[in-house]
CSV table of C-alpha atoms in Angstrom, one decimal:
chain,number,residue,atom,x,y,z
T,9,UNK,CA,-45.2,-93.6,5.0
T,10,UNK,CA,-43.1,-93.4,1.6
T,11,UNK,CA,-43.5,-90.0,1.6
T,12,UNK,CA,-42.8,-88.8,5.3
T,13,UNK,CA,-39.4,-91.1,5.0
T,14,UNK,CA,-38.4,-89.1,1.3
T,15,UNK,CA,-38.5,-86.0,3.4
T,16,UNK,CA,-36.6,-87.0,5.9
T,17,UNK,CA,-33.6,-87.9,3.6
T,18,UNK,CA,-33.9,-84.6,1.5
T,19,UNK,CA,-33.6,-82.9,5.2
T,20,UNK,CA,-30.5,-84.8,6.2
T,21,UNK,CA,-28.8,-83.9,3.4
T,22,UNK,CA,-28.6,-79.9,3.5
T,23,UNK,CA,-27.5,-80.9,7.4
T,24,UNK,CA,-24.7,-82.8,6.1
T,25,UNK,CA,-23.9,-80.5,3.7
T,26,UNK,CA,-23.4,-77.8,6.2
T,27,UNK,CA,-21.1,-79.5,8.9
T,28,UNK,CA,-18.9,-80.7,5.3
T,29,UNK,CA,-19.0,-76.9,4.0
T,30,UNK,CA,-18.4,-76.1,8.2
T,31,UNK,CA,-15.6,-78.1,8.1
T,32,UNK,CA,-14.4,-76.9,4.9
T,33,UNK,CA,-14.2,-73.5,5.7
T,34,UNK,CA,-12.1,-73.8,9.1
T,35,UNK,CA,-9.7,-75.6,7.7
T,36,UNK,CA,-8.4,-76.4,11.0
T,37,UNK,CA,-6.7,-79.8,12.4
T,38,UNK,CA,-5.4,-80.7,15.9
T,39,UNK,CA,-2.4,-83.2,17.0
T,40,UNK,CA,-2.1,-84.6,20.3
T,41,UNK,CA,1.4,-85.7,20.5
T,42,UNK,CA,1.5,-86.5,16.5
T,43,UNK,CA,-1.7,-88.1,17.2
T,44,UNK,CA,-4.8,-86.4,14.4
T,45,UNK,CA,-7.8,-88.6,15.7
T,46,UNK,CA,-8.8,-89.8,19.5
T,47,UNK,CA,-6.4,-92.4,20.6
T,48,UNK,CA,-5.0,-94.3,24.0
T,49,UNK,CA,-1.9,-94.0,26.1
T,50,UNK,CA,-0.6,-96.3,28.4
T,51,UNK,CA,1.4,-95.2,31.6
T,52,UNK,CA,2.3,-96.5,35.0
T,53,UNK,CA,1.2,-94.7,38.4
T,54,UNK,CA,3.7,-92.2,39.9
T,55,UNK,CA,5.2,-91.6,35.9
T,56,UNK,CA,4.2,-88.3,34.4
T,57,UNK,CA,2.2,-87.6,31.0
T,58,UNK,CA,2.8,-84.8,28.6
T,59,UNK,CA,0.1,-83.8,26.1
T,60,UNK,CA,1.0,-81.3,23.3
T,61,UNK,CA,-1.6,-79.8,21.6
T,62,UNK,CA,-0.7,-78.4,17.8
T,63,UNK,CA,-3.2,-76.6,15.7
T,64,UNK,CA,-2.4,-77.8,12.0
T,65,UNK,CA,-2.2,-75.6,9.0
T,66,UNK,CA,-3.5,-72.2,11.0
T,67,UNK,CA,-3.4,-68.8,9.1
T,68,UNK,CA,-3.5,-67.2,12.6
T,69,UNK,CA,-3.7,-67.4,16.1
T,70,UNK,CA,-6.1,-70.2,17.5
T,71,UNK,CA,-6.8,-70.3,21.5
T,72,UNK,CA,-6.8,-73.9,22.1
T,73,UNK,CA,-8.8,-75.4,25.2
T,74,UNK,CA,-7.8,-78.7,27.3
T,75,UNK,CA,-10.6,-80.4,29.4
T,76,UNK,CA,-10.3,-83.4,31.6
T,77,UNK,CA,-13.4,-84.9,31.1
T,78,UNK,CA,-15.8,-82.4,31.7
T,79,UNK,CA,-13.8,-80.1,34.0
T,80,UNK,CA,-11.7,-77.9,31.5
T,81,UNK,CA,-8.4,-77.4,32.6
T,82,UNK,CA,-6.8,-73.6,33.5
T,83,UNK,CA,-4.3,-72.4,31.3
T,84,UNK,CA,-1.5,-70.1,31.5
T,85,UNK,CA,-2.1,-67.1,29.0
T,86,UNK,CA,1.2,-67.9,26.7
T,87,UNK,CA,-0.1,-71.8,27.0
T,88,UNK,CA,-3.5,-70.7,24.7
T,89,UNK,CA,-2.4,-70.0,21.4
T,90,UNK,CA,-1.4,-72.7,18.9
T,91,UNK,CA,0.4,-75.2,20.7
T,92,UNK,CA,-1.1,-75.9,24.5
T,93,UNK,CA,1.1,-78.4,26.9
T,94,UNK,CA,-0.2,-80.5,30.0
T,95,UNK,CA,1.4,-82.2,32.2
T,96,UNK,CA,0.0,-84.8,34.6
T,97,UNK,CA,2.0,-85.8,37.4
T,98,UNK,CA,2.6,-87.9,39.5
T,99,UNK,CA,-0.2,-90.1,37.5
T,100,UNK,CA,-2.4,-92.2,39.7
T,101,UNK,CA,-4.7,-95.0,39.7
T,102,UNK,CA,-7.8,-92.6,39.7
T,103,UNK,CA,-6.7,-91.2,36.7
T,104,UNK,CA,-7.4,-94.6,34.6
T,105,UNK,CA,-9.5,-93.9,32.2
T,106,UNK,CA,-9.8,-90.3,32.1
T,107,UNK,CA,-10.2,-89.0,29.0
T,108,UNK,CA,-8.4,-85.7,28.4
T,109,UNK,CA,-9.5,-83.4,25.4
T,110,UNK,CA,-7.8,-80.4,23.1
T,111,UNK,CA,-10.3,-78.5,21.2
T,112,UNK,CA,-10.4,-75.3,19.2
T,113,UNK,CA,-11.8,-71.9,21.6
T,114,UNK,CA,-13.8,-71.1,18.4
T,115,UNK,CA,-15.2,-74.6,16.9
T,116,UNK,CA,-15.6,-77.4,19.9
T,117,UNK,CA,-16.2,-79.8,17.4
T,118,UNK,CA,-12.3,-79.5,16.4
T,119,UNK,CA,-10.6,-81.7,18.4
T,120,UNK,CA,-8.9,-84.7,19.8
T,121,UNK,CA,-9.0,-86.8,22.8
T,122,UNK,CA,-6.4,-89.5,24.5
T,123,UNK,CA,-7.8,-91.9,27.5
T,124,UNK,CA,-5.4,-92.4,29.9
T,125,UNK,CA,-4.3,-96.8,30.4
T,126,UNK,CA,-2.9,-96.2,33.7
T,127,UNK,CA,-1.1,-99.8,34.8
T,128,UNK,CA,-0.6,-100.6,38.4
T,129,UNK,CA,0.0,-103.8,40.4
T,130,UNK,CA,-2.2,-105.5,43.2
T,131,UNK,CA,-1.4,-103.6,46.8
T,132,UNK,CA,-1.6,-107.1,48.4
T,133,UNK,CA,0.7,-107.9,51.4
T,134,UNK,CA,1.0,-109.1,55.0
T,135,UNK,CA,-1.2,-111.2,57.6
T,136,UNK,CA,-4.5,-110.9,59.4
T,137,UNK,CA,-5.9,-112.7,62.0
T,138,UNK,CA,-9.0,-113.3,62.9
T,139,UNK,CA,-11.6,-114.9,65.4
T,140,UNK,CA,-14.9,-115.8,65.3
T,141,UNK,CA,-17.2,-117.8,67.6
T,142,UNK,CA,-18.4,-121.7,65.9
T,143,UNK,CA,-21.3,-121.2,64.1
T,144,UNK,CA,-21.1,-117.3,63.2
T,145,UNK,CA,-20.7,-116.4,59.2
T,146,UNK,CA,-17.0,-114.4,58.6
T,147,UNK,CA,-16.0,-112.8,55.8
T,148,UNK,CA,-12.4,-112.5,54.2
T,149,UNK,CA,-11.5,-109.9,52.0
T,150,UNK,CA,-8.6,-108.8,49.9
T,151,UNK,CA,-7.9,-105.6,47.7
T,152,UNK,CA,-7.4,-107.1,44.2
T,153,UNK,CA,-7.8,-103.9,42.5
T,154,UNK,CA,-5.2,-103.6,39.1
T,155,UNK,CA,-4.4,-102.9,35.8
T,156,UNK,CA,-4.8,-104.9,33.6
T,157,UNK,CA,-6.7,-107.0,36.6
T,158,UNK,CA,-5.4,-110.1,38.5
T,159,UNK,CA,-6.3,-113.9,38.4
T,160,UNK,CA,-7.4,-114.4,41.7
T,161,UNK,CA,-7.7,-118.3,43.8
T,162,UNK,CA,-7.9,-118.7,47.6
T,163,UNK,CA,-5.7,-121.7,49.3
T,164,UNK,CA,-6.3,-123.2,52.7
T,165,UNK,CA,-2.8,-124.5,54.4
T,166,UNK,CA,-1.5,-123.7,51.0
T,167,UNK,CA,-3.5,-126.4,49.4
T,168,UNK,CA,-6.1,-125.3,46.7
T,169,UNK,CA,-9.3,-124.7,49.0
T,170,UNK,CA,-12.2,-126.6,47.6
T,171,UNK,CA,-15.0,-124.7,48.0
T,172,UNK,CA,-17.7,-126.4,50.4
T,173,UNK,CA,-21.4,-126.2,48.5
T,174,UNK,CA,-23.9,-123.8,50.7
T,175,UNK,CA,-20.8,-122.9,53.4
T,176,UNK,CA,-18.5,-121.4,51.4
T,177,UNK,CA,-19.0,-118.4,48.7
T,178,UNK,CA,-16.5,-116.4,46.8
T,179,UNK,CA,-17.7,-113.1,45.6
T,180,UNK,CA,-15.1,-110.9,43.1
T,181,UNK,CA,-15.3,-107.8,41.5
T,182,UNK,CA,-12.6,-105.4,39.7
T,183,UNK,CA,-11.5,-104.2,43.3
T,184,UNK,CA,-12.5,-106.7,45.8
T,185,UNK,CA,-12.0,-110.2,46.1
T,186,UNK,CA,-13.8,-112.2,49.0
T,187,UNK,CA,-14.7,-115.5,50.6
T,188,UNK,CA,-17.4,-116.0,52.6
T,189,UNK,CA,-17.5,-118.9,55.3
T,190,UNK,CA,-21.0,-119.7,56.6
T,191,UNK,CA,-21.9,-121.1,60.2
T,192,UNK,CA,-17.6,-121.1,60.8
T,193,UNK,CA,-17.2,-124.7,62.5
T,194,UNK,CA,-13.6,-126.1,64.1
T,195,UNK,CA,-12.7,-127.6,61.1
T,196,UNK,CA,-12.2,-124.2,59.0
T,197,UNK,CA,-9.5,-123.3,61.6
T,198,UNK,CA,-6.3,-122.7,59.5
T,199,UNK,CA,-4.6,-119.8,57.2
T,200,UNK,CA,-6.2,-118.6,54.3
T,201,UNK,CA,-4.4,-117.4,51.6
T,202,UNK,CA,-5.1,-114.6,49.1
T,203,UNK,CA,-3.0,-115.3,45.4
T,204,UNK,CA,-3.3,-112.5,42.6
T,205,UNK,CA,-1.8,-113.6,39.8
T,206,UNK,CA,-1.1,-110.8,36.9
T,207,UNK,CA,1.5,-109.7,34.7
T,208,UNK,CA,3.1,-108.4,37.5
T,209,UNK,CA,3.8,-110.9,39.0
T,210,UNK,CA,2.2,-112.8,41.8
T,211,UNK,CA,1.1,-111.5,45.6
T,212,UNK,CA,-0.2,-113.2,48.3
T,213,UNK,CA,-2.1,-112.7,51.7
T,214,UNK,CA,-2.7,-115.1,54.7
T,215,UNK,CA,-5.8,-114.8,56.9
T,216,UNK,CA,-5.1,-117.0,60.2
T,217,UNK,CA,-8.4,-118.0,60.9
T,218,UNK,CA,-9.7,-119.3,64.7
T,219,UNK,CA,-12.5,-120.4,65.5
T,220,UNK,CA,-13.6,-120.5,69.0
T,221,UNK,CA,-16.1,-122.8,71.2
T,222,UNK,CA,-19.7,-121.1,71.2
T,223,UNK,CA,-20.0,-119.3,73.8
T,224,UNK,CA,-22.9,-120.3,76.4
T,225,UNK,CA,-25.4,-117.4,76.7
T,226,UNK,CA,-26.0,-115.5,80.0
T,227,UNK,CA,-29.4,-117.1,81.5
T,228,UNK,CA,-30.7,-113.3,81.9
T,229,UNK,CA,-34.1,-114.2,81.8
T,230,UNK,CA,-33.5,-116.9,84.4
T,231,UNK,CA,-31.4,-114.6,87.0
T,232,UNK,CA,-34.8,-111.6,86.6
T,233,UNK,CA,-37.4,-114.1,87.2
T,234,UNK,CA,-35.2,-115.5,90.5
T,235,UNK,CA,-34.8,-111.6,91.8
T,236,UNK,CA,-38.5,-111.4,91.1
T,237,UNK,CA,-39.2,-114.6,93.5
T,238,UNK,CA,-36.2,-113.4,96.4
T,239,UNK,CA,-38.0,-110.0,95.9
T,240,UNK,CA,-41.6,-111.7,96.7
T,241,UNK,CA,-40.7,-113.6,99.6
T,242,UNK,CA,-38.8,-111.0,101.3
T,243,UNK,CA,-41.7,-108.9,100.8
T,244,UNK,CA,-44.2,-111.6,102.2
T,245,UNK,CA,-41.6,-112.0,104.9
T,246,UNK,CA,-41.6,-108.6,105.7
T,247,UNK,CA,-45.2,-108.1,105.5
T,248,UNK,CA,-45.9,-111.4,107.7
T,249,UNK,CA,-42.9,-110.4,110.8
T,250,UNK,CA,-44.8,-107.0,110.7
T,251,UNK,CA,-48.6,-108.5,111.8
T,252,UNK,CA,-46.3,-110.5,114.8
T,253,UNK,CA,-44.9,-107.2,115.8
T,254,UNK,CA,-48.6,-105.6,115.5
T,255,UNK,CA,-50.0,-108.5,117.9
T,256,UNK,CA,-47.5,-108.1,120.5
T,257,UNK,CA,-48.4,-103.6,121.0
């Protein structure tokens, strides 16, 4: 065991050696926007984002490479060569999080990366109303989808809703938040409101909730078996008037 871990140091070590001496003899640095190693930037949806790409210390021309995240990015010819420019506009909320990456065409492990912090509010706003039959389970749901993400709470006649054990359930995510009413009954009529609380402020929406009287099911089974029974005795009557007519020839 001793000797089967001394070899494996004595191996790492010539592997080290060669991505230093690698290193070494490119000689090479990137900047993204000043920026020498991986960092963050934070912008706001609809703003744009400029990335500038600089090869550091280069004794000649260096085609440079942009990808955004795996995908790279097509460049313009006169874009290629020791300074490379992106621009992302207008920046949305899908692009939170995507990493976007400079690198040297001839050593990929030469380069830097900035992850986008894209900031946007709650799209939260207006009324719904709904309707639902006493005793069926309704579900009310509200985008609460932002960066950096909301404090959510659900009021009832704008009065903290207390939440009723094994009736009522609220269920939140990153993008979604949701509460759950169970077997509706009359006393959950009322408006519902949705609060998102962030930096941004706070937004709101009200769900007018009815609930209506169960509705009494159509006795289908009773109105077949009482066509099946009219259906029999007009047959028997039809069967008996025709041995009367039979008697009489």
């Amino acid at each position: 065991m001793v000797q089967s871990s001394s070899l494996a140091v004595l191996c790492a070590v010539p592997v080290l050696a060669v991505c230093f001496l690698a290193r070494i003899a490119t000689g090479l640095e990137l900047s993204v926007n000043d920026h020498t190693a991986d960092f963050s930037l934070t912008t706001y949806t609809d703003q744009s984002v400029s990335l500038s790409c600089l090869v550091q210390s280069s004794s000649q021309d260096e085609e440079l490479l942009w990808y955004r995240e795996d995908g790279q990015v097509n460049l313009e010819d006169e874009n290629k060569v020791n300074v490379s420019n992106i621009c992302i506009y207008p920046v949305t909320e899908s692009d939170n999080g995507v990493t976007f990456t400079c690198m040297l065409a001839r050593d990929e492990s030469v380069q830097v990366s900035v992850t986008l912090d894209v900031q946007f509010p709650p799209q939260l706003s207006g009324e719904e109303s709904l309707q639902i039959e006493e005793d069926k389970d309704v579900t009310l749901s509200c985008n609460s989808k932002s960066n950096p993400q909301s404090q959510a709470i659900w009021y009832k006649d704008n009065t903290t809703l207390t939440l009723q054990q094994d009736r009522y359930k609220v269920y939140q995510t990153s993008e979604v938040f949701q509460l759950s009413i169970t077997k509706a009954q009359k006393s959950d009529n009322g408006t519902y409101t949705c609060v998102l609380q962030s930096s941004w402020g706070e937004y709101r929406k009200d769900f007018h909730l009815t609930v209506e009287d169960k509705k009494t099911p159509f006795p289908t089974e009773a109105v077949i078996a009482a066509a099946v029974v009219v259906t029999i005795t007009i047959l028997f009557g039809i069967v008996a008037r025709r041995d009367k007519i039979f008697k009489v020839w």
